[in-house]
XYZ file of C-alpha atoms in Angstrom:
697
model
C 21.078 -3.828 -25.601
C 18.781 -7.125 -25.783
C 16.067 -7.391 -23.304
C 17.592 -9.713 -21.029
C 21.043 -7.741 -21.308
C 18.995 -5.078 -20.428
C 17.557 -6.414 -17.357
C 20.864 -7.939 -16.053
C 21.966 -4.131 -16.445
C 19.240 -2.464 -14.583
C 19.552 -5.416 -11.706
C 23.757 -4.582 -11.136
C 22.649 -0.826 -11.190
C 20.169 -1.510 -8.721
C 22.576 -2.913 -6.508
C 24.421 -0.903 -6.869
C 22.587 1.996 -4.561
C 21.177 3.425 -8.349
C 17.508 4.259 -8.062
C 17.577 5.164 -4.564
C 15.915 9.053 -3.326
C 19.567 9.943 -2.993
C 20.709 8.831 -6.156
C 18.008 9.082 -8.577
C 18.616 7.442 -12.081
C 18.930 10.288 -14.931
C 15.481 8.904 -17.128
C 16.391 7.962 -20.181
C 20.047 9.168 -19.481
C 19.702 12.776 -18.975
C 21.529 14.213 -16.982
C 20.290 17.837 -15.258
C 23.521 19.324 -13.974
C 25.483 18.347 -16.815
C 23.064 19.587 -19.617
C 22.132 22.539 -17.877
C 25.797 23.799 -18.132
C 26.544 22.918 -21.401
C 23.284 24.610 -22.529
C 24.855 28.314 -20.497
C 27.603 27.481 -21.485
C 26.605 27.595 -25.394
C 24.232 30.387 -24.354
C 20.930 28.460 -25.988
C 17.970 27.241 -23.912
C 17.588 24.150 -23.530
C 15.159 21.916 -26.040
C 14.444 18.512 -25.176
C 14.667 15.745 -27.624
C 13.083 13.521 -26.085
C 9.549 14.896 -25.317
C 9.424 17.613 -27.734
C 7.134 20.971 -28.234
C 5.134 18.622 -30.971
C 1.962 17.278 -31.170
C 2.985 13.928 -30.273
C 3.579 15.491 -26.875
C -0.101 16.019 -26.035
C -2.255 12.721 -27.030
C -3.266 10.416 -29.389
C -6.908 10.784 -29.365
C -8.982 13.753 -28.155
C -5.690 15.896 -27.717
C -4.420 14.022 -31.378
C -3.065 15.884 -34.253
C -6.154 15.941 -35.646
C -8.179 17.188 -32.496
C -10.430 20.827 -32.932
C -8.823 20.922 -29.019
C -5.324 20.929 -30.259
C -6.079 23.154 -33.181
C -4.065 26.774 -32.826
C -1.568 25.307 -29.755
C 2.034 27.109 -29.916
C 4.436 25.931 -27.543
C 5.521 28.958 -24.984
C 8.126 29.671 -22.216
C 7.218 31.522 -19.275
C 9.627 34.483 -20.347
C 7.394 34.502 -22.824
C 3.990 34.626 -21.191
C 5.014 36.988 -18.369
C 7.489 39.323 -17.804
C 8.699 38.128 -14.736
C 8.434 34.779 -13.814
C 9.128 32.867 -10.535
C 9.967 28.969 -10.459
C 7.693 28.579 -6.755
C 6.684 32.565 -5.247
C 6.140 32.869 -1.664
C 6.268 29.039 -0.892
C 4.784 26.084 -2.412
C 1.034 26.267 -1.955
C -2.344 24.759 -2.641
C -3.981 27.541 -4.486
C -0.502 27.129 -6.791
C -2.942 24.230 -8.352
C -5.327 25.236 -10.340
C -6.660 22.695 -13.475
C -6.463 22.806 -17.057
C -8.370 21.532 -20.277
C -7.441 17.825 -18.634
C -9.276 15.632 -16.766
C -6.276 14.931 -14.100
C -7.477 15.880 -11.023
C -6.195 12.891 -9.409
C -3.217 14.015 -9.656
C -3.551 17.788 -9.162
C -5.285 16.094 -6.087
C -1.967 14.512 -5.144
C 0.030 17.756 -5.869
C -2.238 19.339 -4.124
C -1.151 17.086 -0.581
C 2.611 16.895 -1.756
C 2.687 21.057 -0.604
C 1.511 19.872 2.949
C 4.855 18.129 3.180
C 8.236 20.545 2.647
C 10.209 17.729 2.920
C 7.938 15.288 0.529
C 7.891 18.351 -1.291
C 11.464 19.205 -1.434
C 12.299 15.883 -3.008
C 9.920 15.758 -6.004
C 10.861 19.688 -6.982
C 14.211 19.854 -6.237
C 14.955 23.889 -5.574
C 18.006 23.886 -7.499
C 16.220 25.639 -10.207
C 14.559 29.220 -11.284
C 14.497 31.497 -13.417
C 17.403 33.652 -11.827
C 20.687 33.559 -13.113
C 21.448 30.143 -13.476
C 18.144 29.634 -16.141
C 19.035 27.638 -18.967
C 16.007 26.804 -19.871
C 15.539 23.287 -18.485
C 14.020 21.844 -15.093
C 13.902 18.568 -13.385
C 11.433 16.707 -11.305
C 11.706 13.764 -8.973
C 9.523 10.746 -8.882
C 9.669 7.103 -7.908
C 8.157 4.528 -10.435
C 7.884 0.767 -9.704
C 10.674 0.620 -7.114
C 13.227 3.332 -8.433
C 13.425 6.950 -7.806
C 13.629 9.032 -11.647
C 15.475 12.350 -12.321
C 13.006 13.591 -15.303
C 14.144 16.568 -17.607
C 11.941 18.880 -18.972
C 12.624 22.059 -21.371
C 10.176 24.628 -20.224
C 8.259 24.750 -23.343
C 4.324 24.674 -21.898
C 0.856 24.590 -24.515
C -0.461 27.365 -24.551
C -4.223 28.311 -26.538
C -5.583 31.310 -27.195
C -2.703 33.296 -24.723
C -3.546 31.297 -21.964
C -1.530 27.756 -20.478
C -3.705 24.916 -21.421
C -3.157 22.800 -18.529
C -2.190 23.563 -14.920
C -1.770 26.770 -13.699
C -1.094 28.622 -10.797
C -4.122 31.093 -9.740
C -1.319 34.239 -9.277
C -0.223 33.605 -13.019
C 3.277 34.230 -12.121
C 4.452 30.819 -10.835
C 5.218 28.213 -12.600
C 6.082 24.713 -10.642
C 3.461 22.983 -10.838
C 2.731 23.495 -14.700
C 6.357 22.301 -14.976
C 5.754 18.912 -12.273
C 2.722 18.306 -14.570
C 4.611 18.540 -17.894
C 7.392 15.845 -16.572
C 4.728 13.832 -15.140
C 3.593 13.952 -18.719
C 6.793 12.854 -20.144
C 7.237 10.203 -17.702
C 3.891 8.860 -18.898
C 4.023 9.405 -22.544
C 1.911 12.162 -23.222
C -0.598 15.105 -21.094
C -3.389 12.927 -22.646
C -2.232 9.620 -20.894
C -2.548 11.369 -17.528
C -6.775 11.827 -18.162
C -8.582 9.238 -15.202
C -6.832 8.242 -12.693
C -6.739 7.154 -9.429
C -4.858 9.684 -6.966
C -3.296 7.044 -4.779
C -1.253 6.707 -8.166
C 0.205 10.283 -7.891
C 0.821 9.642 -4.309
C 2.869 6.521 -4.766
C 4.814 8.218 -7.486
C 5.861 11.297 -5.126
C 6.490 9.517 -2.266
C 7.571 5.535 -2.879
C 4.891 4.707 -0.214
C 2.141 2.657 -0.450
C -1.454 3.667 -0.715
C -4.852 1.876 1.172
C -8.586 2.964 0.669
C -11.365 3.476 2.780
C -15.085 3.189 1.529
C -17.003 5.654 3.769
C -19.710 3.637 3.355
C -18.148 1.315 5.823
C -15.912 3.319 7.632
C -13.795 2.002 10.198
C -14.839 3.474 13.792
C -11.785 5.560 14.637
C -11.511 6.879 10.944
C -11.597 10.616 12.039
C -8.376 9.708 13.987
C -6.686 8.170 11.258
C -7.216 10.857 9.082
C -5.717 13.661 11.754
C -2.858 11.070 12.393
C -1.854 10.092 8.935
C -2.121 14.381 7.841
C 0.111 14.656 11.060
C 2.840 12.316 10.019
C 3.014 13.598 6.408
C 0.734 11.115 4.655
C -1.165 12.340 1.453
C -5.157 12.113 1.350
C -6.961 12.222 -1.666
C -11.473 11.599 -1.746
C -13.776 10.942 -4.156
C -18.025 11.083 -4.929
C -18.715 7.964 -6.732
C -20.757 7.840 -9.918
C -23.444 6.020 -11.321
C -23.444 6.673 -14.600
C -20.926 8.420 -17.399
C -23.333 11.271 -17.678
C -22.651 11.953 -13.384
C -19.070 12.576 -14.056
C -17.773 16.206 -12.763
C -21.692 16.820 -12.325
C -21.830 19.534 -9.603
C -24.555 18.295 -6.446
C -27.087 21.145 -5.044
C -24.858 21.902 -2.446
C -21.293 22.499 -5.154
C -19.585 19.041 -4.317
C -18.691 17.469 -7.741
C -19.288 13.780 -8.320
C -15.995 11.611 -10.024
C -14.016 14.269 -9.262
C -10.353 14.181 -6.753
C -10.415 15.901 -3.662
C -7.650 16.544 -1.448
C -8.390 16.326 2.213
C -5.597 18.909 3.973
C -7.014 19.744 7.377
C -8.596 17.583 10.830
C -9.592 19.707 13.810
C -12.163 19.457 16.473
C -13.248 23.162 17.171
C -15.852 23.918 20.344
C -19.019 24.927 18.835
C -22.072 26.029 21.303
C -20.844 24.390 23.869
C -19.707 20.543 22.110
C -17.117 19.670 20.108
C -17.488 19.274 16.515
C -15.050 17.230 14.448
C -14.626 19.319 10.984
C -12.342 18.587 7.687
C -10.830 20.866 5.149
C -11.344 20.061 1.665
C -9.535 20.930 -1.557
C -11.286 21.226 -5.043
C -8.238 21.347 -7.804
C -10.408 23.324 -10.018
C -9.591 26.056 -7.734
C -13.138 27.093 -7.752
C -16.699 25.360 -7.005
C -16.905 25.146 -3.361
C -19.081 23.020 -1.139
C -22.126 25.711 0.186
C -23.449 23.689 2.867
C -22.854 23.256 6.826
C -19.326 25.147 7.489
C -18.781 26.130 4.451
C -17.209 29.823 3.703
C -19.217 32.221 5.125
C -21.657 30.026 6.608
C -23.604 31.264 10.064
C -21.777 28.013 12.243
C -18.437 30.070 12.276
C -20.316 32.675 14.210
C -20.324 30.191 17.729
C -16.881 28.814 17.201
C -15.063 29.458 20.894
C -11.755 29.362 20.710
C -9.274 28.775 17.732
C -11.203 28.898 14.531
C -9.627 27.704 11.401
C -12.271 29.674 9.023
C -11.031 30.725 5.978
C -13.381 32.860 4.353
C -11.898 33.253 -0.318
C -13.037 31.484 -3.467
C -9.839 29.532 -3.298
C -11.424 25.792 -4.370
C -10.752 25.098 -0.671
C -13.389 24.740 1.700
C -14.340 23.126 5.411
C -17.189 20.372 6.469
C -18.007 18.294 9.194
C -17.061 15.249 9.303
C -20.296 13.742 9.210
C -21.317 15.890 6.370
C -18.225 14.282 4.490
C -19.176 10.293 5.693
C -22.343 11.115 3.989
C -21.351 13.107 0.753
C -18.087 11.454 0.026
C -17.601 7.625 -1.026
C -14.073 6.790 -0.352
C -10.485 8.576 0.849
C -7.129 7.501 -0.332
C -4.314 7.237 2.200
C -0.521 7.362 0.996
C 2.228 7.594 3.418
C 5.862 5.831 3.703
C 4.892 3.400 6.254
C 1.564 2.189 6.792
C 1.648 1.866 10.676
C 1.907 5.908 11.135
C -1.690 6.305 10.461
C -2.756 3.639 13.142
C -0.719 3.719 15.626
C 0.602 5.997 18.802
C 4.053 5.717 17.602
C 5.863 5.895 14.199
C 7.471 2.866 13.778
C 9.503 1.454 10.808
C 7.838 -1.495 9.217
C 9.789 -3.198 7.163
C 9.643 -3.591 3.076
C 10.648 -6.282 0.706
C 10.083 -5.515 -2.638
C 10.112 -8.204 -6.378
C 9.658 -7.148 -10.141
C 7.913 -9.990 -12.651
C 5.798 -10.212 -15.317
C 3.152 -12.022 -16.944
C 3.623 -13.135 -20.914
C 1.057 -15.077 -23.050
C 1.467 -18.620 -23.169
C 4.219 -18.785 -19.952
C 3.259 -16.753 -16.801
C 0.302 -15.267 -17.468
C -2.200 -17.470 -15.779
C -5.027 -15.227 -14.413
C -7.026 -15.450 -11.744
C -8.186 -18.342 -9.803
C -10.998 -18.882 -12.107
C -8.735 -20.799 -15.053
C -7.681 -23.712 -12.567
C -5.510 -24.843 -15.522
C -3.131 -21.820 -15.751
C -3.681 -20.369 -12.541
C -0.896 -21.585 -11.416
C 1.702 -20.939 -14.029
C 1.476 -17.072 -12.213
C 4.949 -15.685 -10.240
C 4.694 -16.864 -6.853
C 6.088 -15.417 -3.694
C 6.999 -16.748 -0.168
C 6.299 -14.248 2.955
C 7.496 -15.519 6.396
C 5.200 -14.104 9.217
C 7.360 -14.747 12.384
C 6.729 -12.121 15.145
C 2.617 -10.790 16.559
C 2.277 -7.374 16.560
C 2.709 -5.677 19.545
C 0.103 -4.366 21.659
C -2.972 -4.942 18.691
C -5.139 -2.081 18.680
C -8.166 -3.852 17.792
C -7.433 -6.707 20.349
C -6.599 -9.154 17.725
C -3.732 -11.041 17.970
C -1.625 -11.839 14.648
C 1.074 -10.899 12.391
C -0.071 -7.222 10.161
C 1.290 -6.758 6.465
C 0.280 -4.483 3.394
C 0.398 -6.307 -0.042
C 1.050 -3.980 -2.933
C 0.512 -4.772 -6.670
C 1.410 -2.590 -8.791
C 0.855 -2.847 -12.884
C 4.155 -0.817 -15.029
C 3.559 1.411 -17.596
C 0.127 0.986 -18.657
C -0.642 4.544 -18.963
C 1.972 4.952 -21.810
C 0.667 2.442 -23.561
C -2.620 4.615 -24.218
C -0.983 5.370 -27.430
C -1.028 1.776 -28.619
C -4.757 1.512 -27.581
C -4.059 -0.028 -24.485
C -4.830 0.665 -20.728
C -4.692 -0.557 -17.048
C -5.645 -4.485 -16.736
C -7.615 -6.340 -14.166
C -5.717 -7.262 -11.480
C -5.328 -8.741 -7.997
C -3.442 -11.595 -5.546
C -4.581 -14.433 -3.378
C -2.337 -16.045 -0.075
C -2.644 -19.325 0.575
C -1.172 -20.993 3.963
C 1.501 -23.050 2.975
C 1.162 -26.241 3.974
C 4.275 -28.264 6.164
C 5.438 -30.462 3.499
C 6.668 -27.304 1.355
C 7.238 -25.109 4.658
C 11.184 -23.887 4.234
C 11.199 -24.738 0.648
C 12.178 -21.030 -2.388
C 13.425 -23.423 -4.960
C 9.584 -25.139 -5.862
C 7.397 -23.113 -8.582
C 3.802 -24.857 -6.750
C 2.131 -26.783 -9.858
C -1.601 -27.068 -10.593
C -2.393 -30.034 -7.846
C -1.465 -27.616 -5.238
C -4.403 -24.863 -6.106
C -6.458 -27.560 -7.351
C -6.490 -29.045 -3.478
C -5.759 -25.799 -1.460
C -8.089 -23.226 -0.864
C -7.408 -19.638 -0.318
C -6.151 -18.351 2.598
C -6.557 -14.056 2.044
C -6.737 -12.379 -1.131
C -7.318 -8.739 -2.590
C -10.529 -7.192 -1.954
C -11.273 -7.425 -5.269
C -10.047 -7.325 -8.888
C -9.210 -3.888 -10.435
C -8.696 -1.820 -13.740
C -6.324 0.528 -11.081
C -2.676 0.826 -11.476
C -2.518 -0.409 -7.642
C -4.354 -2.894 -5.918
C -3.429 -2.811 -2.055
C -4.774 -4.429 0.750
C -4.225 -4.586 4.365
C -4.263 -8.652 6.120
C -3.428 -9.854 9.618
C -3.012 -13.428 9.347
C -1.314 -16.089 12.519
C 2.263 -16.700 11.932
C 3.388 -19.208 9.565
C 4.665 -19.305 6.295
C 1.907 -17.882 2.929
C 2.188 -17.616 -0.487
C 1.297 -14.779 -2.727
C -0.025 -15.316 -6.166
C -0.006 -11.715 -8.521
C -2.018 -12.150 -11.271
C -4.407 -10.334 -14.448
C -8.450 -11.449 -13.713
C -8.057 -12.879 -18.063
C -4.984 -15.232 -18.617
C -2.825 -14.766 -21.548
C -2.851 -10.886 -20.936
C 1.324 -9.513 -21.028
C 1.992 -7.070 -18.303
C 4.966 -5.960 -15.985
C 4.418 -5.569 -11.950
C 5.881 -5.480 -8.830
C 4.736 -6.162 -5.870
C 5.415 -5.075 -1.960
C 4.447 -6.602 1.357
C 4.874 -3.598 4.090
C 4.850 -5.842 7.264
C 5.264 -4.476 11.297
C 7.795 -7.488 12.291
C 10.837 -8.621 10.264
C 9.697 -10.444 7.570
C 10.793 -12.597 4.732
C 9.739 -12.283 1.505
C 11.182 -13.890 -1.400
C 10.356 -14.569 -4.710
C 9.360 -19.245 -5.016
C 10.463 -20.218 -8.420
C 11.695 -23.710 -9.552
C 15.645 -23.915 -9.657
C 17.536 -24.349 -12.978
C 18.784 -27.458 -13.552
C 18.991 -30.745 -15.672
C 18.682 -34.374 -15.347
C 20.837 -35.503 -18.330
C 20.886 -39.069 -19.901
C 25.018 -39.592 -20.062
C 24.465 -43.180 -21.871
C 26.013 -43.133 -25.252
C 24.989 -45.541 -27.747
C 28.600 -47.488 -28.812
C 28.869 -48.689 -32.379
C 28.686 -52.514 -30.730
C 25.773 -52.262 -29.004
C 23.065 -51.545 -32.106
C 21.391 -54.427 -33.364
C 21.615 -55.081 -36.498
C 18.143 -54.318 -37.984
C 18.827 -50.282 -36.866
C 22.719 -50.978 -38.118
C 21.274 -51.923 -41.761
C 18.333 -49.122 -41.537
C 21.745 -46.909 -40.779
C 23.316 -48.237 -43.403
C 20.450 -47.800 -45.812
C 19.866 -43.673 -44.442
C 23.496 -42.790 -44.340
C 24.572 -43.670 -47.931
C 28.101 -43.775 -49.051
C 30.217 -42.464 -46.811
C 28.251 -43.822 -43.614
C 27.312 -41.086 -41.749
C 24.181 -38.661 -41.454
C 24.625 -34.878 -42.227
C 22.574 -32.132 -41.269
C 20.735 -32.528 -44.658
C 20.319 -35.996 -44.702
C 19.051 -35.973 -40.830
C 16.197 -33.284 -41.782
C 14.916 -35.573 -44.683
C 15.029 -38.695 -42.433
C 12.754 -36.586 -39.302
C 10.150 -35.257 -41.804
C 9.969 -38.812 -43.682
C 8.692 -40.197 -40.491
C 7.223 -37.192 -38.305
C 4.947 -37.173 -42.145
C 3.329 -40.712 -41.492
C 1.844 -39.918 -37.973
C -1.405 -38.442 -37.502
C -1.182 -37.986 -33.838
C 1.187 -34.980 -33.929
C 1.377 -31.823 -35.932
C 4.457 -30.687 -37.590
C 5.144 -28.129 -39.868
C 8.677 -30.705 -40.258
C 11.956 -30.332 -38.516
C 13.732 -26.959 -40.227
C 17.273 -26.758 -40.625
C 18.266 -24.851 -37.591
C 16.135 -28.015 -35.188
C 18.447 -30.432 -37.296
C 21.951 -28.629 -36.905
C 21.060 -28.492 -33.055
C 20.950 -31.773 -33.023
C 23.793 -32.417 -35.438
C 25.866 -30.445 -32.756
C 24.475 -32.081 -29.818
C 25.217 -35.631 -30.706
C 28.515 -35.052 -32.798
C 31.588 -35.988 -30.984
C 33.953 -35.629 -33.777
C 33.111 -32.641 -34.494
C 33.086 -32.965 -38.845
C 29.179 -31.962 -38.545
C 28.065 -35.707 -39.164
C 26.684 -38.394 -37.304
C 28.170 -41.524 -37.123
C 25.986 -45.147 -35.907
C 26.201 -44.682 -32.697
C 25.485 -41.114 -32.852
C 22.643 -41.373 -34.731
C 21.322 -44.219 -32.628
C 21.552 -42.053 -28.891
C 19.965 -39.365 -31.245
C 17.033 -41.521 -32.228
C 16.285 -42.864 -28.611
C 15.732 -39.283 -27.270
C 13.836 -38.677 -30.017
C 11.671 -41.523 -29.174
C 11.514 -40.619 -25.587
C 11.025 -37.317 -26.196
C 7.539 -38.395 -28.278
C 6.536 -40.446 -25.176
C 6.638 -37.741 -23.291
C 4.835 -35.194 -25.893
C 2.095 -37.456 -26.602
C 1.338 -38.036 -22.202
C 1.181 -33.894 -22.131
C -1.097 -33.682 -25.479
C -3.699 -33.775 -22.752
C -6.600 -32.889 -25.016
C -5.165 -35.001 -28.310
C -5.124 -32.232 -30.604
C -1.542 -33.442 -31.749
C 0.327 -29.985 -29.985
C 0.432 -29.368 -26.945
C -0.278 -25.959 -24.969
C 2.502 -24.049 -23.524
C 1.558 -24.658 -19.512
C 1.625 -28.305 -20.662
C 4.902 -27.683 -21.629
C 6.321 -27.272 -18.530
C 5.178 -30.098 -16.959
C 7.082 -32.195 -20.191
C 10.489 -30.304 -19.614
C 10.167 -31.786 -16.590
C 9.068 -34.865 -17.500
C 12.347 -34.856 -20.052
C 14.654 -33.937 -16.530
C 14.604 -30.060 -17.100
C 13.941 -27.651 -14.218
C 13.583 -23.991 -15.435
C 12.823 -20.666 -13.688
C 9.963 -17.999 -15.054
C 12.444 -16.105 -16.586
C 14.064 -18.759 -18.678
C 10.486 -20.910 -19.012
C 9.140 -17.260 -21.159
C 11.822 -17.079 -23.543
C 11.714 -20.375 -24.414
C 7.917 -20.005 -25.239
C 8.455 -16.521 -27.010
C 11.322 -18.512 -29.311
C 9.906 -21.831 -29.905
C 5.865 -21.433 -29.774
C 3.533 -20.912 -32.053
C 1.042 -17.543 -31.747
C -1.997 -19.887 -30.320
C 0.356 -20.829 -27.693
C 1.101 -24.108 -28.376
C 4.526 -25.921 -29.235
C 4.465 -28.530 -31.930
C 7.017 -31.530 -32.143
C 9.301 -30.436 -34.122
C 10.108 -27.118 -31.575
C 9.529 -29.388 -28.918
C 12.599 -31.700 -29.976
C 14.300 -28.690 -31.020
C 14.139 -26.685 -27.355
C 14.871 -29.519 -25.697
C 18.152 -30.768 -27.647
C 19.242 -26.852 -27.522
C 18.612 -26.588 -23.649
C 20.562 -30.048 -23.230
C 23.406 -28.798 -25.525
C 23.748 -25.430 -23.458
C 23.699 -27.331 -20.220
C 26.506 -29.771 -21.324
C 28.873 -27.182 -22.400
C 28.100 -25.594 -19.023
C 29.015 -28.226 -16.968
C 31.722 -29.436 -19.320
C 33.876 -25.581 -18.805
C 32.274 -25.429 -15.213
C 35.294 -28.077 -13.722
C 34.840 -27.116 -9.827
C 30.904 -27.358 -10.067
C 30.825 -23.760 -8.375
C 28.165 -22.402 -10.683
C 29.833 -19.848 -12.489
C 32.322 -19.735 -15.789
C 35.474 -17.107 -17.529
C 34.903 -17.094 -21.156
C 36.921 -14.529 -23.216
C 35.540 -12.941 -26.328
C 36.824 -15.833 -28.445
C 34.891 -18.188 -26.407
C 32.025 -16.287 -25.802
C 31.545 -15.753 -29.716
C 31.913 -19.087 -30.548
C 29.573 -20.657 -27.630
C 27.014 -18.060 -28.614
C 26.703 -18.685 -32.366
C 26.008 -22.475 -32.017
């Protein structure tokens, strides 16, 4: 299916309700119930063709086919590893998750937090499966992926080396839900190695569909302990880490047995009565399942002997430990909090925030303008308007305004690691919309706007994480959000989400698709004698100009010009020009038709020269968008991206012949549509034969 058709099909599926958590989309169209029934009927255990028990599922570099780390790896089902495997044994708990030979502690910290919320856990890890009567070697899990929920099917063949599971495993040994969950997540991301390194917020969001916020513990808010406790009570997922200052620091263990550059889960927060005073404590979980804090309030420490009343102390080497909140702030660098409704971590009463989500793309040469450091391309980025009408109710901080959270996620970057790519550095800027543009949605603000207006707010930083999110409080009004990569001309797909306390309107801001077409055809009688004589010489005996003759004429003309660059008019471009101007349908141009075409080409030459701002003889693709407007065409991002792909050169320039060919084809498509849309309804109906006729033009 073509890219355009695929996009349209997906939009229709979402409109029909597919992709919600209650109606997840089967990933790669693999349907769990049907596949399991098929395996049960045939008596064969499921073998997943889309994620085979093969080297390519392990990785591409450190876990690649020729790596020593993958030598001797076999794939075995739980039934081949233990005599009596269980999917979940005695309930899913944090101690079921022990890290293996993969640097995905960020994911395991998220999974550990997942076990604290039974409702969320049951959505991600469906309970309709196991090693009982229905066992057929097939399992499934549900993840949120950039705006939709997907149901991911896997077989239960797991990578084993030296008789042990290579990756995640349970401490108990007979329990396999965590290992199978990791495999399903590896499938979604392309392979196991793609999971190496990351932010806990990725896992948080893919398990909840929520939005994540980060707190820098060097500058914590004064009420952070209350925020943490209320977040845990609301079912939020929390992760934290200690920053590293060099590569040598990564996973270095401190004197008090904390691991730098390692993702921990924060799983509890309490106050205890200690020697007559209240002491704030937090419970931490190391995904390794061992290596625990040895300072105050650690397992077996003396502080526990002086607690009055309820005592949460546990004393076992399971990777989980308590520490004082003050020590937590002193030793850890940042904490990540993810919840479905951001207000539940700050407000006493839980309220549902308004949520808006839009998908977008950055494409080299058309909609990948880079950050504000690139003033001549920044304006080409996708643009979104948020309208804030109502101020917050009873703001906790006493500051009046409208609260909202913006989250910008870049899609599918882990999958691209196999091709040598990784996360882009991304961020966004927010502008106040001036009065003359308020209420307008069909306008893509241009270069002049951004050169003359300062940003009102921005993401805290541009960073190479999957998501950048920031919380804002601004006065009521209309604001423009411009998401971008830091560098221009980088391809990528993204989704942008806006969570707001009050009901808001968030919409894409883009040019309408329209054309102001010149309807004046030059009649034979109106042609002056000089042009008539030239035409008679060019046309030959039949007094008409064919496609081949037109190509010869156009190329002779442009060959004489040193101020424009062109590799000559192609037969395809000349055929489009003849098709547009040929009223008789014989595939040739008469005198008036050729005169009209000539007039158009002269007009387009003037526009081309005007927008070649550096006099290079070519036009850059951002200049091309302005030139289209000068020629009477306004186009949205989607169509503009397609035209850049089809008509520009690899260096993101467009030469004169391609510029003319593009405009001619655009005009022809507009004219055909308007002729068929007799009622000006904005839609037409074609039968299959008509569709083929028009699509083959």
